[in-house]
mmCIF file of C-alpha atoms in Angstrom:
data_model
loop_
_atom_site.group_PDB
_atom_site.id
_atom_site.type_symbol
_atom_site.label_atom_id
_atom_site.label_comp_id
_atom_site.label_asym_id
_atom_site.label_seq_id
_atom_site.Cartn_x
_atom_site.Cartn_y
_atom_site.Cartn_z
ATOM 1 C CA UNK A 1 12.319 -20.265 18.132
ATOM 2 C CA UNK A 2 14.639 -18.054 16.108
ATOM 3 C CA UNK A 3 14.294 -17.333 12.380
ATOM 4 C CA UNK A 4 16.997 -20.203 11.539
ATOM 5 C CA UNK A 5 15.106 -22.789 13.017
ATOM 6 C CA UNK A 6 11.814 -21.322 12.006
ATOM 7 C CA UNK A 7 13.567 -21.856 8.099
ATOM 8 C CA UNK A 8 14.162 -25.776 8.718
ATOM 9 C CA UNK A 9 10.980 -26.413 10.357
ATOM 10 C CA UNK A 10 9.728 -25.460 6.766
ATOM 11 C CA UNK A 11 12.167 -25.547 4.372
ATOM 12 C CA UNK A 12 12.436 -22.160 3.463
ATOM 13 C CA UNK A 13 15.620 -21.075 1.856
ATOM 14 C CA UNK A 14 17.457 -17.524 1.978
ATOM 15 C CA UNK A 15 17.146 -17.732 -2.487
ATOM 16 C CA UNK A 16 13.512 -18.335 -1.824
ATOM 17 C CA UNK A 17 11.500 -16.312 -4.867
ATOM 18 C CA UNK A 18 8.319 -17.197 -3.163
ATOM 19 C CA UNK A 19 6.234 -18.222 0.141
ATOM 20 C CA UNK A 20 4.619 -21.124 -0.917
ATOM 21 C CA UNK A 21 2.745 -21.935 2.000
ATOM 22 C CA UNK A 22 1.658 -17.992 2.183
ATOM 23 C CA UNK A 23 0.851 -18.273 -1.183
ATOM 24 C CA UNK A 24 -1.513 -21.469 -0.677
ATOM 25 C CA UNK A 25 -3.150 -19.728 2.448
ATOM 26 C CA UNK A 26 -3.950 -16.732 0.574
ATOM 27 C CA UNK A 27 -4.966 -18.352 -2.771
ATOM 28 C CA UNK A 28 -7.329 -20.119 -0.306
ATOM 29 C CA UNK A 29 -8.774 -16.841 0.448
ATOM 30 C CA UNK A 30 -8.998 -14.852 -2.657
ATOM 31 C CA UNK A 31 -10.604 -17.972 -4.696
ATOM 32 C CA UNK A 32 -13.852 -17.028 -1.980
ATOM 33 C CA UNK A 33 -13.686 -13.080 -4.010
ATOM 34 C CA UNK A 34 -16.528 -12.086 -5.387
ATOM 35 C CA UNK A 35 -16.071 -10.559 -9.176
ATOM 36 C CA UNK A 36 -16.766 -7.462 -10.214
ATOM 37 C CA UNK A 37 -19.889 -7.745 -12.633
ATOM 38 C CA UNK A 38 -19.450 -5.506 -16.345
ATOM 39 C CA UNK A 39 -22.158 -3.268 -14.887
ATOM 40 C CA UNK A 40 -19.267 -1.180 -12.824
ATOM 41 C CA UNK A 41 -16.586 0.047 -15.105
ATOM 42 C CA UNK A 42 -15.289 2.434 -13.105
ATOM 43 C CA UNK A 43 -15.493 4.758 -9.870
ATOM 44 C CA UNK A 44 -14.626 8.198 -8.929
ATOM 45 C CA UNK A 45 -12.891 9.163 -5.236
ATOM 46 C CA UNK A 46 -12.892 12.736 -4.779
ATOM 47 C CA UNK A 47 -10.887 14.010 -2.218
ATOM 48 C CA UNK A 48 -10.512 17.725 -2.355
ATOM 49 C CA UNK A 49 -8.705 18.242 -5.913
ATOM 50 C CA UNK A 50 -7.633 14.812 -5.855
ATOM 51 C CA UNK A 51 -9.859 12.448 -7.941
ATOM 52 C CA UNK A 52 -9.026 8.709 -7.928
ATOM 53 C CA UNK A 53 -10.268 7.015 -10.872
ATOM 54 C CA UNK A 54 -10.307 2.858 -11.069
ATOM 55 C CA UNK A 55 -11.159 1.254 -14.055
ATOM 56 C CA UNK A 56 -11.846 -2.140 -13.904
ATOM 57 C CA UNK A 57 -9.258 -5.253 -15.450
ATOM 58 C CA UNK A 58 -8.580 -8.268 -15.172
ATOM 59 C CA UNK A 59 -6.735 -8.975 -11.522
ATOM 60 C CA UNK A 60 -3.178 -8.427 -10.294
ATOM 61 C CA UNK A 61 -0.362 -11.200 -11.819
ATOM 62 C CA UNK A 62 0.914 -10.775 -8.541
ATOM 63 C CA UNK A 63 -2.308 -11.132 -6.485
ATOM 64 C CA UNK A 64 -3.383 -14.784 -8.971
ATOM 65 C CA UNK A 65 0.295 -15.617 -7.268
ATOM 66 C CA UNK A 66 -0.791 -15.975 -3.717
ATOM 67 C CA UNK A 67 1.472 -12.840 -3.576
ATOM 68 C CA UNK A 68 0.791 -9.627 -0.554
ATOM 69 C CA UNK A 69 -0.808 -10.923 2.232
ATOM 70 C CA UNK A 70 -2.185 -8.114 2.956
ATOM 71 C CA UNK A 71 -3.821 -6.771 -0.375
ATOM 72 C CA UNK A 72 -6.713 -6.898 -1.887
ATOM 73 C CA UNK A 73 -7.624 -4.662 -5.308
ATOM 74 C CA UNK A 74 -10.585 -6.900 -6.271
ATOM 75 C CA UNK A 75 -11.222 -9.609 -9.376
ATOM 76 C CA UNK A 76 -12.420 -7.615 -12.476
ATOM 77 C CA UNK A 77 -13.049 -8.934 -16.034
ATOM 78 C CA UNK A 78 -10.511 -8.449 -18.903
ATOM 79 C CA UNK A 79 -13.453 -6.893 -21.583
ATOM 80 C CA UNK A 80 -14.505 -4.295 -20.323
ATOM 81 C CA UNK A 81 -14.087 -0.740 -22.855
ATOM 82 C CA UNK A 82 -11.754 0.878 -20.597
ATOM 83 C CA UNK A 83 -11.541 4.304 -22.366
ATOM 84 C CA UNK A 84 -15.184 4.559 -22.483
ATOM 85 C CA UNK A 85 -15.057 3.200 -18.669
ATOM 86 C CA UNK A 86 -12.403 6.446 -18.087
ATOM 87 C CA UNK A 87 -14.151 9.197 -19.949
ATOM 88 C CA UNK A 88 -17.258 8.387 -18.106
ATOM 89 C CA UNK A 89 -15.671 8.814 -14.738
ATOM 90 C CA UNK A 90 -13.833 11.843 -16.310
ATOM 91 C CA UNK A 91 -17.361 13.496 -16.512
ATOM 92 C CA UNK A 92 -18.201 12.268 -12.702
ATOM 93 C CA UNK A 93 -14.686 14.111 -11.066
ATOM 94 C CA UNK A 94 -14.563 17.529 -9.797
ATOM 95 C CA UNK A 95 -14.248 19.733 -12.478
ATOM 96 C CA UNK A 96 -11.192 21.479 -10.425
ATOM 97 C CA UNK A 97 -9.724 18.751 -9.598
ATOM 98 C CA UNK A 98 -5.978 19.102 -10.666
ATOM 99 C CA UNK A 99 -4.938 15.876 -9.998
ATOM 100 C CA UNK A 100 -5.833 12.238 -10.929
ATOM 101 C CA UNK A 101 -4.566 8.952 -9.213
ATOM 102 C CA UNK A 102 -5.405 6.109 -12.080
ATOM 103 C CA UNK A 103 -5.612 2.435 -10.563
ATOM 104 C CA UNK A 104 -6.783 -0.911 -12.300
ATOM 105 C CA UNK A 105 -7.345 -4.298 -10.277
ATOM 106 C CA UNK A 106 -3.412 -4.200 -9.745
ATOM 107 C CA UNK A 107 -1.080 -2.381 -11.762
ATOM 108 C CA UNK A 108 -1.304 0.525 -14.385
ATOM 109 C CA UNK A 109 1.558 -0.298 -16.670
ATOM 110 C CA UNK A 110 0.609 -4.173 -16.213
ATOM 111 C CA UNK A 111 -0.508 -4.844 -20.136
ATOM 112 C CA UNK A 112 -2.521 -7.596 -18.856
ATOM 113 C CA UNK A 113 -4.308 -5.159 -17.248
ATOM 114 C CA UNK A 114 -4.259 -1.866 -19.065
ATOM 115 C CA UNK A 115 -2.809 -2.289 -22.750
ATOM 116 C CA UNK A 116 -0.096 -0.075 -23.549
ATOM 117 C CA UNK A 117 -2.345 1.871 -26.275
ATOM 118 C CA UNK A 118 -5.083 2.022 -23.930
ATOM 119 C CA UNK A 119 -3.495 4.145 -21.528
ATOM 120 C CA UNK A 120 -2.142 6.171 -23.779
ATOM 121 C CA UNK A 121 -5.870 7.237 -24.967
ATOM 122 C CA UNK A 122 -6.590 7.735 -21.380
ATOM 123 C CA UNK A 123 -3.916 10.394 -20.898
ATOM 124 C CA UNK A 124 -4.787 11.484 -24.358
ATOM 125 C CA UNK A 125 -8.205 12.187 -22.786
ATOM 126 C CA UNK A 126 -6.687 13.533 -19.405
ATOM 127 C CA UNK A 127 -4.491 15.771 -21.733
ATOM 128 C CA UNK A 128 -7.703 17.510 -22.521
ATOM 129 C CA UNK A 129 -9.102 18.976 -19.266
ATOM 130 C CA UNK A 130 -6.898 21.090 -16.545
ATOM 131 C CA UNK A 131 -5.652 18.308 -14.902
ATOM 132 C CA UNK A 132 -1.671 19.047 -14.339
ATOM 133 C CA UNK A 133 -0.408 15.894 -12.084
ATOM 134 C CA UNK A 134 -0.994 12.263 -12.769
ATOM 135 C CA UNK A 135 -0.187 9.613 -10.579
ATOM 136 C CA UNK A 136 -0.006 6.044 -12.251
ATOM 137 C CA UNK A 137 0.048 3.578 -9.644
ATOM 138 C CA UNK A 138 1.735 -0.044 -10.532
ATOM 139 C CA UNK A 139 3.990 -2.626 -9.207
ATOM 140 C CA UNK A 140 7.883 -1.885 -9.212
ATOM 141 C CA UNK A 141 8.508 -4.698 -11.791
ATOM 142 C CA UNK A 142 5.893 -3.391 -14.703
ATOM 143 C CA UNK A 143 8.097 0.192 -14.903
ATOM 144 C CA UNK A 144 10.877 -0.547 -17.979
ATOM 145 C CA UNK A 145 12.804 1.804 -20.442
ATOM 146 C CA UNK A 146 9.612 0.980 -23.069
ATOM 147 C CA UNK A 147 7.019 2.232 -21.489
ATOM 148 C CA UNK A 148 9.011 5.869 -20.023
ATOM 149 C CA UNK A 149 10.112 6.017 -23.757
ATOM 150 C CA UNK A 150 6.231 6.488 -25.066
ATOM 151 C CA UNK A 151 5.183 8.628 -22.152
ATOM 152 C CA UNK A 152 7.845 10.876 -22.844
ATOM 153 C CA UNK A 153 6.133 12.834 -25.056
ATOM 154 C CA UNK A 154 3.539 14.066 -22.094
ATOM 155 C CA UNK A 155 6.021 15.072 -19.828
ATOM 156 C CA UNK A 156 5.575 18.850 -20.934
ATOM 157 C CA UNK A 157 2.359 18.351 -20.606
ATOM 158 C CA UNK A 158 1.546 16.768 -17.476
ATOM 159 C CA UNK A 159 3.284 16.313 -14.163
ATOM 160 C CA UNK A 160 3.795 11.802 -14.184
ATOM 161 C CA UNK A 161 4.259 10.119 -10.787
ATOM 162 C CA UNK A 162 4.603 6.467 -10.518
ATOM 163 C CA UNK A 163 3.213 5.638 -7.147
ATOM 164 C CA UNK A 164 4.873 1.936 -6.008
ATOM 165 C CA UNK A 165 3.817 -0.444 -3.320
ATOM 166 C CA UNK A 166 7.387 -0.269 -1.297
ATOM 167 C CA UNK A 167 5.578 -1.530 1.835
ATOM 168 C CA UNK A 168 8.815 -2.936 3.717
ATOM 169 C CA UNK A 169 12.400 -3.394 2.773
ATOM 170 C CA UNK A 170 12.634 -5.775 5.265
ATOM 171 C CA UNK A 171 13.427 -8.944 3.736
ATOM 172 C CA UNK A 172 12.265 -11.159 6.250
ATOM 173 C CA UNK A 173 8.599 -9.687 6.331
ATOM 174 C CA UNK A 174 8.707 -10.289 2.565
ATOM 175 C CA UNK A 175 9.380 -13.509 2.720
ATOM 176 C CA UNK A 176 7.569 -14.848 6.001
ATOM 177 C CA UNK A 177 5.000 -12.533 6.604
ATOM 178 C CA UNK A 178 4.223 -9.910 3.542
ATOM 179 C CA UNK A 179 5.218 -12.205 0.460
ATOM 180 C CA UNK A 180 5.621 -9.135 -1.197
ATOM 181 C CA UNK A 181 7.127 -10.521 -4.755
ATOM 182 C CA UNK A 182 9.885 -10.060 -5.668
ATOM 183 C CA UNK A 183 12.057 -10.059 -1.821
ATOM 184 C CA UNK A 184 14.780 -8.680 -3.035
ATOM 185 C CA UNK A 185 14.517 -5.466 -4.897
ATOM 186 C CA UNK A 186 16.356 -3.553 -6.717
ATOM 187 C CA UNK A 187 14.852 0.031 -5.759
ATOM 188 C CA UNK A 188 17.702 2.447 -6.578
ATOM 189 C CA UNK A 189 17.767 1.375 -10.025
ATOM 190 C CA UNK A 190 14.042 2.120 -10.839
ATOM 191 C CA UNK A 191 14.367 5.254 -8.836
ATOM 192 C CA UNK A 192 17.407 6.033 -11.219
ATOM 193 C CA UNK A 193 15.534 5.156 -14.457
ATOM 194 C CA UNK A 194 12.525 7.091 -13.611
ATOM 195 C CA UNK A 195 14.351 10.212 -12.705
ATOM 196 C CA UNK A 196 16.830 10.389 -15.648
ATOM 197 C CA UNK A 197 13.529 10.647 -17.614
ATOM 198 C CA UNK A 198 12.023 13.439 -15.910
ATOM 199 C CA UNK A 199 9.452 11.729 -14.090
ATOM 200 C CA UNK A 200 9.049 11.392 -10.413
ATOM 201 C CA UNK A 201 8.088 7.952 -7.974
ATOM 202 C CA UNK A 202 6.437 8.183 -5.051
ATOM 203 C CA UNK A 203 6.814 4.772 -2.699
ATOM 204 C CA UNK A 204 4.154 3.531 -0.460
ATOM 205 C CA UNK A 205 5.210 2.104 3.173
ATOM 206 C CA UNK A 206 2.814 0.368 5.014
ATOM 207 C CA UNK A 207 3.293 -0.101 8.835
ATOM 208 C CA UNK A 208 1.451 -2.062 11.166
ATOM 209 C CA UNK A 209 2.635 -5.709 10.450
ATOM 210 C CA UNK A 210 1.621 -8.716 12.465
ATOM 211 C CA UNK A 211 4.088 -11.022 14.256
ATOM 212 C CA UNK A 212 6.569 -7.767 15.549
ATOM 213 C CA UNK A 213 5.663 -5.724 18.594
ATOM 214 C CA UNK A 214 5.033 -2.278 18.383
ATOM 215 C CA UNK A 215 8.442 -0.841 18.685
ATOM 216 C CA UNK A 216 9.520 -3.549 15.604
ATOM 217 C CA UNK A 217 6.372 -1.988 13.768
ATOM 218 C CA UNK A 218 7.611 1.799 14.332
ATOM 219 C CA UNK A 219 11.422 0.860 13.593
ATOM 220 C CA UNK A 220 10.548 -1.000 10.152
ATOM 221 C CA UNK A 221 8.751 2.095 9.145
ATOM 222 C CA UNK A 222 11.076 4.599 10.095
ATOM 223 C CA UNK A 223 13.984 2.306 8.375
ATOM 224 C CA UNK A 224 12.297 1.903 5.246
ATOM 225 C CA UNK A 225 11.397 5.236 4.805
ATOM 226 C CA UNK A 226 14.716 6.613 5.617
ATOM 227 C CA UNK A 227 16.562 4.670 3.223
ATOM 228 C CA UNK A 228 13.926 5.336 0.614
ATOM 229 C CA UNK A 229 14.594 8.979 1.419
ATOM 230 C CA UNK A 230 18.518 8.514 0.938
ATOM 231 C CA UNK A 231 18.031 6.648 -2.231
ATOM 232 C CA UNK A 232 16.565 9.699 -3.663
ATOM 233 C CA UNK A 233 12.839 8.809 -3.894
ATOM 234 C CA UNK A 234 10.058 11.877 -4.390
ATOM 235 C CA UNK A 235 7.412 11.133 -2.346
ATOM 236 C CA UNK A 236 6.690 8.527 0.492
ATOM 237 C CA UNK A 237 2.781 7.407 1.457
ATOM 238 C CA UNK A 238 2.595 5.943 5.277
ATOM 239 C CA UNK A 239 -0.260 4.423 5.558
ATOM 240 C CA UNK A 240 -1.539 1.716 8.540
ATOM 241 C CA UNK A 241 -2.247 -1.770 7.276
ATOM 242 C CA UNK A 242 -6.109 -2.015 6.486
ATOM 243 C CA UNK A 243 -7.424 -5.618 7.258
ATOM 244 C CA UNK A 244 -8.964 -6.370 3.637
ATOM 245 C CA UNK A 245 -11.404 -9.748 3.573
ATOM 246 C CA UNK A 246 -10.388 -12.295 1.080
ATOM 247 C CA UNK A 247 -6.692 -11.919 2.021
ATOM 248 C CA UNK A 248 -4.777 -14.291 4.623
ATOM 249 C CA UNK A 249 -3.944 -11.258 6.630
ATOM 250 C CA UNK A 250 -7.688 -11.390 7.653
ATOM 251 C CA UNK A 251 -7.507 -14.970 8.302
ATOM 252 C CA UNK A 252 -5.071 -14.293 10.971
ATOM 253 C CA UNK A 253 -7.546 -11.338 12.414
ATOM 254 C CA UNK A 254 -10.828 -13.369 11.878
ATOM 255 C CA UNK A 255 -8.336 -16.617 13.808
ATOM 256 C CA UNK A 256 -6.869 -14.360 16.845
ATOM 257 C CA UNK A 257 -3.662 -13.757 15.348
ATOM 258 C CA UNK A 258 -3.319 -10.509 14.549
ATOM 259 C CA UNK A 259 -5.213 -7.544 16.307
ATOM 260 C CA UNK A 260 -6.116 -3.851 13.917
ATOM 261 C CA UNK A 261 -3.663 -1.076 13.886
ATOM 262 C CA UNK A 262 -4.058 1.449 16.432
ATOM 263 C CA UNK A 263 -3.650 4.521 13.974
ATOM 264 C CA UNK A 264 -1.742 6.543 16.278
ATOM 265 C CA UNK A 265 1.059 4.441 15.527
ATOM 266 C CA UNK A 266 1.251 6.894 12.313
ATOM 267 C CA UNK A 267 2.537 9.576 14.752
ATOM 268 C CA UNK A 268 5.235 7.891 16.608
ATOM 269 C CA UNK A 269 6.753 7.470 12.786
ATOM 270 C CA UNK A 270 6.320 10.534 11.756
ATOM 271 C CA UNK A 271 7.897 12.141 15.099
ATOM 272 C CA UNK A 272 11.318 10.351 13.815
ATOM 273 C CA UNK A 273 11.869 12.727 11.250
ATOM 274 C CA UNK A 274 12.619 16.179 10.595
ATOM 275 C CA UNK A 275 10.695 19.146 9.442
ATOM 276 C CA UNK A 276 12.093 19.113 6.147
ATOM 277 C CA UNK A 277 11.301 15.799 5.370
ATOM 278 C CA UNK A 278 7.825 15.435 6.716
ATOM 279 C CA UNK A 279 6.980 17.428 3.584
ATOM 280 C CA UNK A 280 8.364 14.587 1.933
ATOM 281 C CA UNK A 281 5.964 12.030 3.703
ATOM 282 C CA UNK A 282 2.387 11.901 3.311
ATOM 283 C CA UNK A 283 -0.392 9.385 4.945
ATOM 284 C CA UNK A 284 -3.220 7.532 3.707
ATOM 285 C CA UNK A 285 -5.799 4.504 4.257
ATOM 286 C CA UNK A 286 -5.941 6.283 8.028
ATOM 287 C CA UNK A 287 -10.082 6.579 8.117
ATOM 288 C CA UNK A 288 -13.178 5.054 6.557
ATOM 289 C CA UNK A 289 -12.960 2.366 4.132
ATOM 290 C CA UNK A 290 -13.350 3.412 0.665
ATOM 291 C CA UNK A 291 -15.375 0.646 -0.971
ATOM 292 C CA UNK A 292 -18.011 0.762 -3.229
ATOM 293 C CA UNK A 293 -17.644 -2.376 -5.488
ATOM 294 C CA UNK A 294 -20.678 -4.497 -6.367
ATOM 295 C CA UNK A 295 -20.186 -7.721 -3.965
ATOM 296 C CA UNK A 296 -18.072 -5.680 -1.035
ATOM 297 C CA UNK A 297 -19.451 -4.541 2.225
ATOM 298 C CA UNK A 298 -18.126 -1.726 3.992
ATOM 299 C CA UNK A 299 -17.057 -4.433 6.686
ATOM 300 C CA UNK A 300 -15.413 -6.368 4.184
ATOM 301 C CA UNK A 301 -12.157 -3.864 4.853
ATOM 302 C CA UNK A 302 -11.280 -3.403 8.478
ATOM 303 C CA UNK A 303 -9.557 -0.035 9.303
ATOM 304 C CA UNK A 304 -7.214 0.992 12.298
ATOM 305 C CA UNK A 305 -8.530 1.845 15.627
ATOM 306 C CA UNK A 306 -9.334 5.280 17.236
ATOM 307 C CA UNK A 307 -11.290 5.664 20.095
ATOM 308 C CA UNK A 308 -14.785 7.498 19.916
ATOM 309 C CA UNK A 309 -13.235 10.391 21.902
ATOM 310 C CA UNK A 310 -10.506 11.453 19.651
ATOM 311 C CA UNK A 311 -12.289 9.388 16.058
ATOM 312 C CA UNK A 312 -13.447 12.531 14.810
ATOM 313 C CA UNK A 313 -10.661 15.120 15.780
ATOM 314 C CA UNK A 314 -7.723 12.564 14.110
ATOM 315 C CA UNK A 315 -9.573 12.408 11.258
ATOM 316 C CA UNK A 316 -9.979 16.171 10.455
ATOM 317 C CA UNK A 317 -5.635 16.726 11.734
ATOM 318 C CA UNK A 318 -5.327 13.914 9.282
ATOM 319 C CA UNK A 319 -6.561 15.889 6.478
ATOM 320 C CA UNK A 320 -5.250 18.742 7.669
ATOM 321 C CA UNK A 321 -1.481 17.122 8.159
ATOM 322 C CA UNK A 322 -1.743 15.887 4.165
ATOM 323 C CA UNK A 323 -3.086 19.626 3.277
ATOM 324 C CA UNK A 324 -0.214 20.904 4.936
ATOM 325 C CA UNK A 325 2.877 22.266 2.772
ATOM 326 C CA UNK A 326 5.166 23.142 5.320
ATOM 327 C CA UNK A 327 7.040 20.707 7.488
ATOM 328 C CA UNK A 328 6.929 23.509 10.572
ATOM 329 C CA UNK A 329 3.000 23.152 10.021
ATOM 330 C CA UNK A 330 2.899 19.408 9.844
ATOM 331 C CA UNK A 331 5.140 19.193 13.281
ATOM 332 C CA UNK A 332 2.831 21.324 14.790
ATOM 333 C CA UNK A 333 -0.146 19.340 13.787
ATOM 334 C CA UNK A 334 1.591 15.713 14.996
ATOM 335 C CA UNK A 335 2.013 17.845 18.094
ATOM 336 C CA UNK A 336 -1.557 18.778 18.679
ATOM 337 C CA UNK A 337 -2.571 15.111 17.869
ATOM 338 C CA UNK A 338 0.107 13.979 20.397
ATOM 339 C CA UNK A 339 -1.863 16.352 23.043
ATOM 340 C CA UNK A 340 -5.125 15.020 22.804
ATOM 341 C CA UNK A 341 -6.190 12.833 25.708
ATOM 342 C CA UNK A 342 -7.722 9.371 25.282
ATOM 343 C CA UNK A 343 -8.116 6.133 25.586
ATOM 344 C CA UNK A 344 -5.707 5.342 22.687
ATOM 345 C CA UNK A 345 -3.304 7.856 23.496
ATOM 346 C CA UNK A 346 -0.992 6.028 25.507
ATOM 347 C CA UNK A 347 3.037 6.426 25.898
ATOM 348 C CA UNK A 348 4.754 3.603 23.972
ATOM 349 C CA UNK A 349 8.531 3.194 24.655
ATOM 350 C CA UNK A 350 10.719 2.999 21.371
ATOM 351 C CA UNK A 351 13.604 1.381 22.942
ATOM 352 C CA UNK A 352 14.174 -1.286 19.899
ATOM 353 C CA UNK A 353 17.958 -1.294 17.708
ATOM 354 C CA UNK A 354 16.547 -3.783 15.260
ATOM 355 C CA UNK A 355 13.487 -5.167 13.598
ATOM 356 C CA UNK A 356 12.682 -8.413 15.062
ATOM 357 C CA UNK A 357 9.731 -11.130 14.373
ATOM 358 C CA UNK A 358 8.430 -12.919 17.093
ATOM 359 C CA UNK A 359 9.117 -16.713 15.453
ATOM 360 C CA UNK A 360 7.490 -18.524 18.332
ATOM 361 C CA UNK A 361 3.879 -17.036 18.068
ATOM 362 C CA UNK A 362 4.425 -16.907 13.900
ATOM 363 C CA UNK A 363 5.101 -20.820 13.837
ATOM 364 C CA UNK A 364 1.517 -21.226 16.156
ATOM 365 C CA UNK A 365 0.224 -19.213 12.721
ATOM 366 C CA UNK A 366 1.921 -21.344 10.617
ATOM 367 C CA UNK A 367 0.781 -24.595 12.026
ATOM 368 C CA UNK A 368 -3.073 -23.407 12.433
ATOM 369 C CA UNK A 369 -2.783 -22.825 8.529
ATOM 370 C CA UNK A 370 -0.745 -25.644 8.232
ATOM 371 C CA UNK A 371 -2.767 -28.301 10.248
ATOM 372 C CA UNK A 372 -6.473 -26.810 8.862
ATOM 373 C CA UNK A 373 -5.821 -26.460 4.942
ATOM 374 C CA UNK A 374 -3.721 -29.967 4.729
#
C-alpha cells in the first residue's frame, strides 16, 4: 500500500488540520489518566546545575485535542497557587544551580495554563537568586509579539530560551503517525521573531518513530535537525521516543506494533554531523524515567533499550557527551560509545535517500484501532 491509497482508504486529505482517528485513539487513552491531586504543586529535577521545576495546571489544549501520540505531561487542576507552588520548589533546587527549565502540564506561555501575570511573578522570584539562564518550555503556537514584548524587560537580566517540541518536520509523520498540531509549520518565522528580540529557541527532535525502519528513523532525524540548523535555530535536544502510558503510542507497544528505541540509535545521528555543530546538539530522555507524580509508576513510562553490559557505561558518556563544550570532545565521546562491545552494538547500514513509512503494516494499526474502538 502506498501513502495515496493509504489516504482514500480513510479519507484523509493533504489540507487535513487534524488526525481524527489518531485523535479518537488517543483521547481513548488519556481519558484512563489519573489526575494529579492539589497535594503536589510542584517538583524539583536536579541535574547538576540544571534544576527543572514543574508546577502543576490545568492540561495541554493540545493534549485535550487527541493531539502527539506520543506525549504525555499529565492532567493537573487549574487552582492550584502557582507562585506559592514555584517559590516552594525554589527553596528545594540546588542553591548553585544556574539554570532553571520551567514546565506546566503543557505549555509555559499557554494562559490557560500559566497566566501571563503569573509568570511574570515567577521570574520576578527567579530574578532574585543567581540563576542566569531560563528555559521556558511551550508549544510553537503560544510564542506571539505580546508576550516577547513584556519579557523584554528581563532580558538584561536573565539569559530566556524558549525550548519547542519540533519533534519531526516530516509532514507525513505529523499527520499519520505523530499528529503533532499544527502539520504545517511555520518555523522560520518564530525563529525570526524570537531572535530579533534578543532571545534564543532551542527545538526538540525526537527520533525513534514507529511505522519507518531504522534507516527512515536516522534520516528523519538527521533531516530535521539539519534544516533546523540552517534556519538559524540555537539549540537542538535529540532525544529517543519514551513510551509514556496513557498515550496511543503505548497502545501500539502494549498491541505488538511498535517495539522501544534501542538508544544507540542516538549515535548513528549524531555521527552525521560535524564537530562544530555537535555543540549545537544536545540529548535527553536517554536513561531512567523521571516520574514522580502521585498516580504514576515508574513503569508507567517505558525508556529505550541498552543492554546490561553497556546500561551503565552509556549512561555516564551520556552525561558526559551533554557536559561536554567542545565538539572535538563530544566526537571523541560518540567514538568511545561506538567502541564498546555488546549485545546492542550492532552495525546498521544507512543506505536510505528518503524518509519512507511502511503503509502496509501502518493500515494493520489502523484497522486494529479501527475494528476494536468502533
Amino acid at each position: 500500500m502506498n501513502k495515496l491509497q493509504f489516504m482514500r482508504k480513510y479519507s484523509f486529505d493533504e489540507n487535513d488540520s487534524i488526525n481524527p482517528l489518531l485523535a479518537k485513539w488517543n483521547n481513548i487513552a488519556r481519558n484512563k489518566r489519573p489526575i494529579i491531586g492539589n497535594e503536589l504543586k510542584s517538583t524539583v529535577c536536579q541535574s547538576g546545575k540544571t534544576a527543572q521545576i514543574w508546577i502543576q495546571s490545568d492540561a495541554c489544549r493540545f493534549s485535550k485535542l487527541g493531539a502527539c501520540t506520543c506525549c504525555d505531561y499529565f492532567q493537573g487542576q487549574p487552582d492550584v497557587d502557582q507562585v506559592t507552588a514555584f517559590v516552594s520548589a525554589l527553596s528545594q533546587m540546588d542553591p548553585s544551580s544556574n539554570t532553571i527549565v520551567l514546565n506546566t502540564c503543557g505549555s509555559v506561555l499557554d494562559k490557560s495554563e500559566l497566566k501571563t501575570e503569573t509568570l511574570v511573578l515567577i521570574i520576578d522570584e527567579i530574578a532574585k537568586t543567581n540563576v542566569s539562564t531560563v528555559v521556558l518550555e511551550t508549544h510553537l503556537n503560544t510564542i506571539t509579539e505580546e508576550i516577547l514584548k513584556i519579557l523584554l524587560p528581563y532580558k538584561n537580566i536573565l539569559d530566556i530560551y524558549f525550548e519547542i517540541g519540533i519533534e519531526t518536520l516530516n509532514r507525513d509523520i505529523n499527520q499519520f503517525i505523530l499528529n503533532k498540531l499544527p502539520f504545517d509549520r511555520n518555523i522560520n518565522r518564530v525563529i525570526g521573531l524570537i531572535h530579533s528580540y534578543g532571545f534564543r529557541v532551542t527545538g526538540n527532535v525526537m527520533t525513534g518513530f514507529p511505522f519507518l525502519d531504522y534507516a527512515s528513523q536516522v534520516l528523519d532525524s538527521v533531516t530535521t535537525i539539519r534544516t533546523l540548523l540552517d534556519t538559524g535555530i540555537d539549540f537542538i535536544v535529540l532525544f529517543p521516543i519514551n513510551i509514556k502510558k496513557y498515550t496511543f503510542m503505548y497502545d501500539l507497544y502494549d498491541n505488538g506494533f511498535y517495539k522501544v528505541v534501542n538508544g544507540r540509535i542516538l549515535i548513528d545521528i549524531l555521527t552525521h554531523f560535524s564537530q562544530e555543530e555537535l555543540e549545537y546538539i544536545n540529548v535527553g530522555w536517554y536513561g531512567e524515567p523521571r516520574i514522580d507524580i502521585p498516580g504514576y509508576k515508574s513503569d508507567d513510562m517505558i525508556v529505550p533499550y541498552y543492554c546490561e553490559k553497556c546500561y551503565k557505561q552509556m549512561m555516564q558518556l551520556w552525561l558526559d557527551y551533554n557536559c561536554a563544550w567542545e565538539g572535538s570532545e563530544r566526537e571523541q565521546i560518540l567514538s568511545n560509545m561506538k567502541a564498546i562491545v555488546c549485545s546492542c552494538n550492532y552495525d546498521q547500514l544507512i543506505t536510505t535517500h528518503k524518509v519512507e513509512i511502511d503503509f502496509d503494516s501502518l493500515d494493520k494499526a489502523y484497522q486494529h484501532f479501527y475494528s476494536s474502538t468502533d
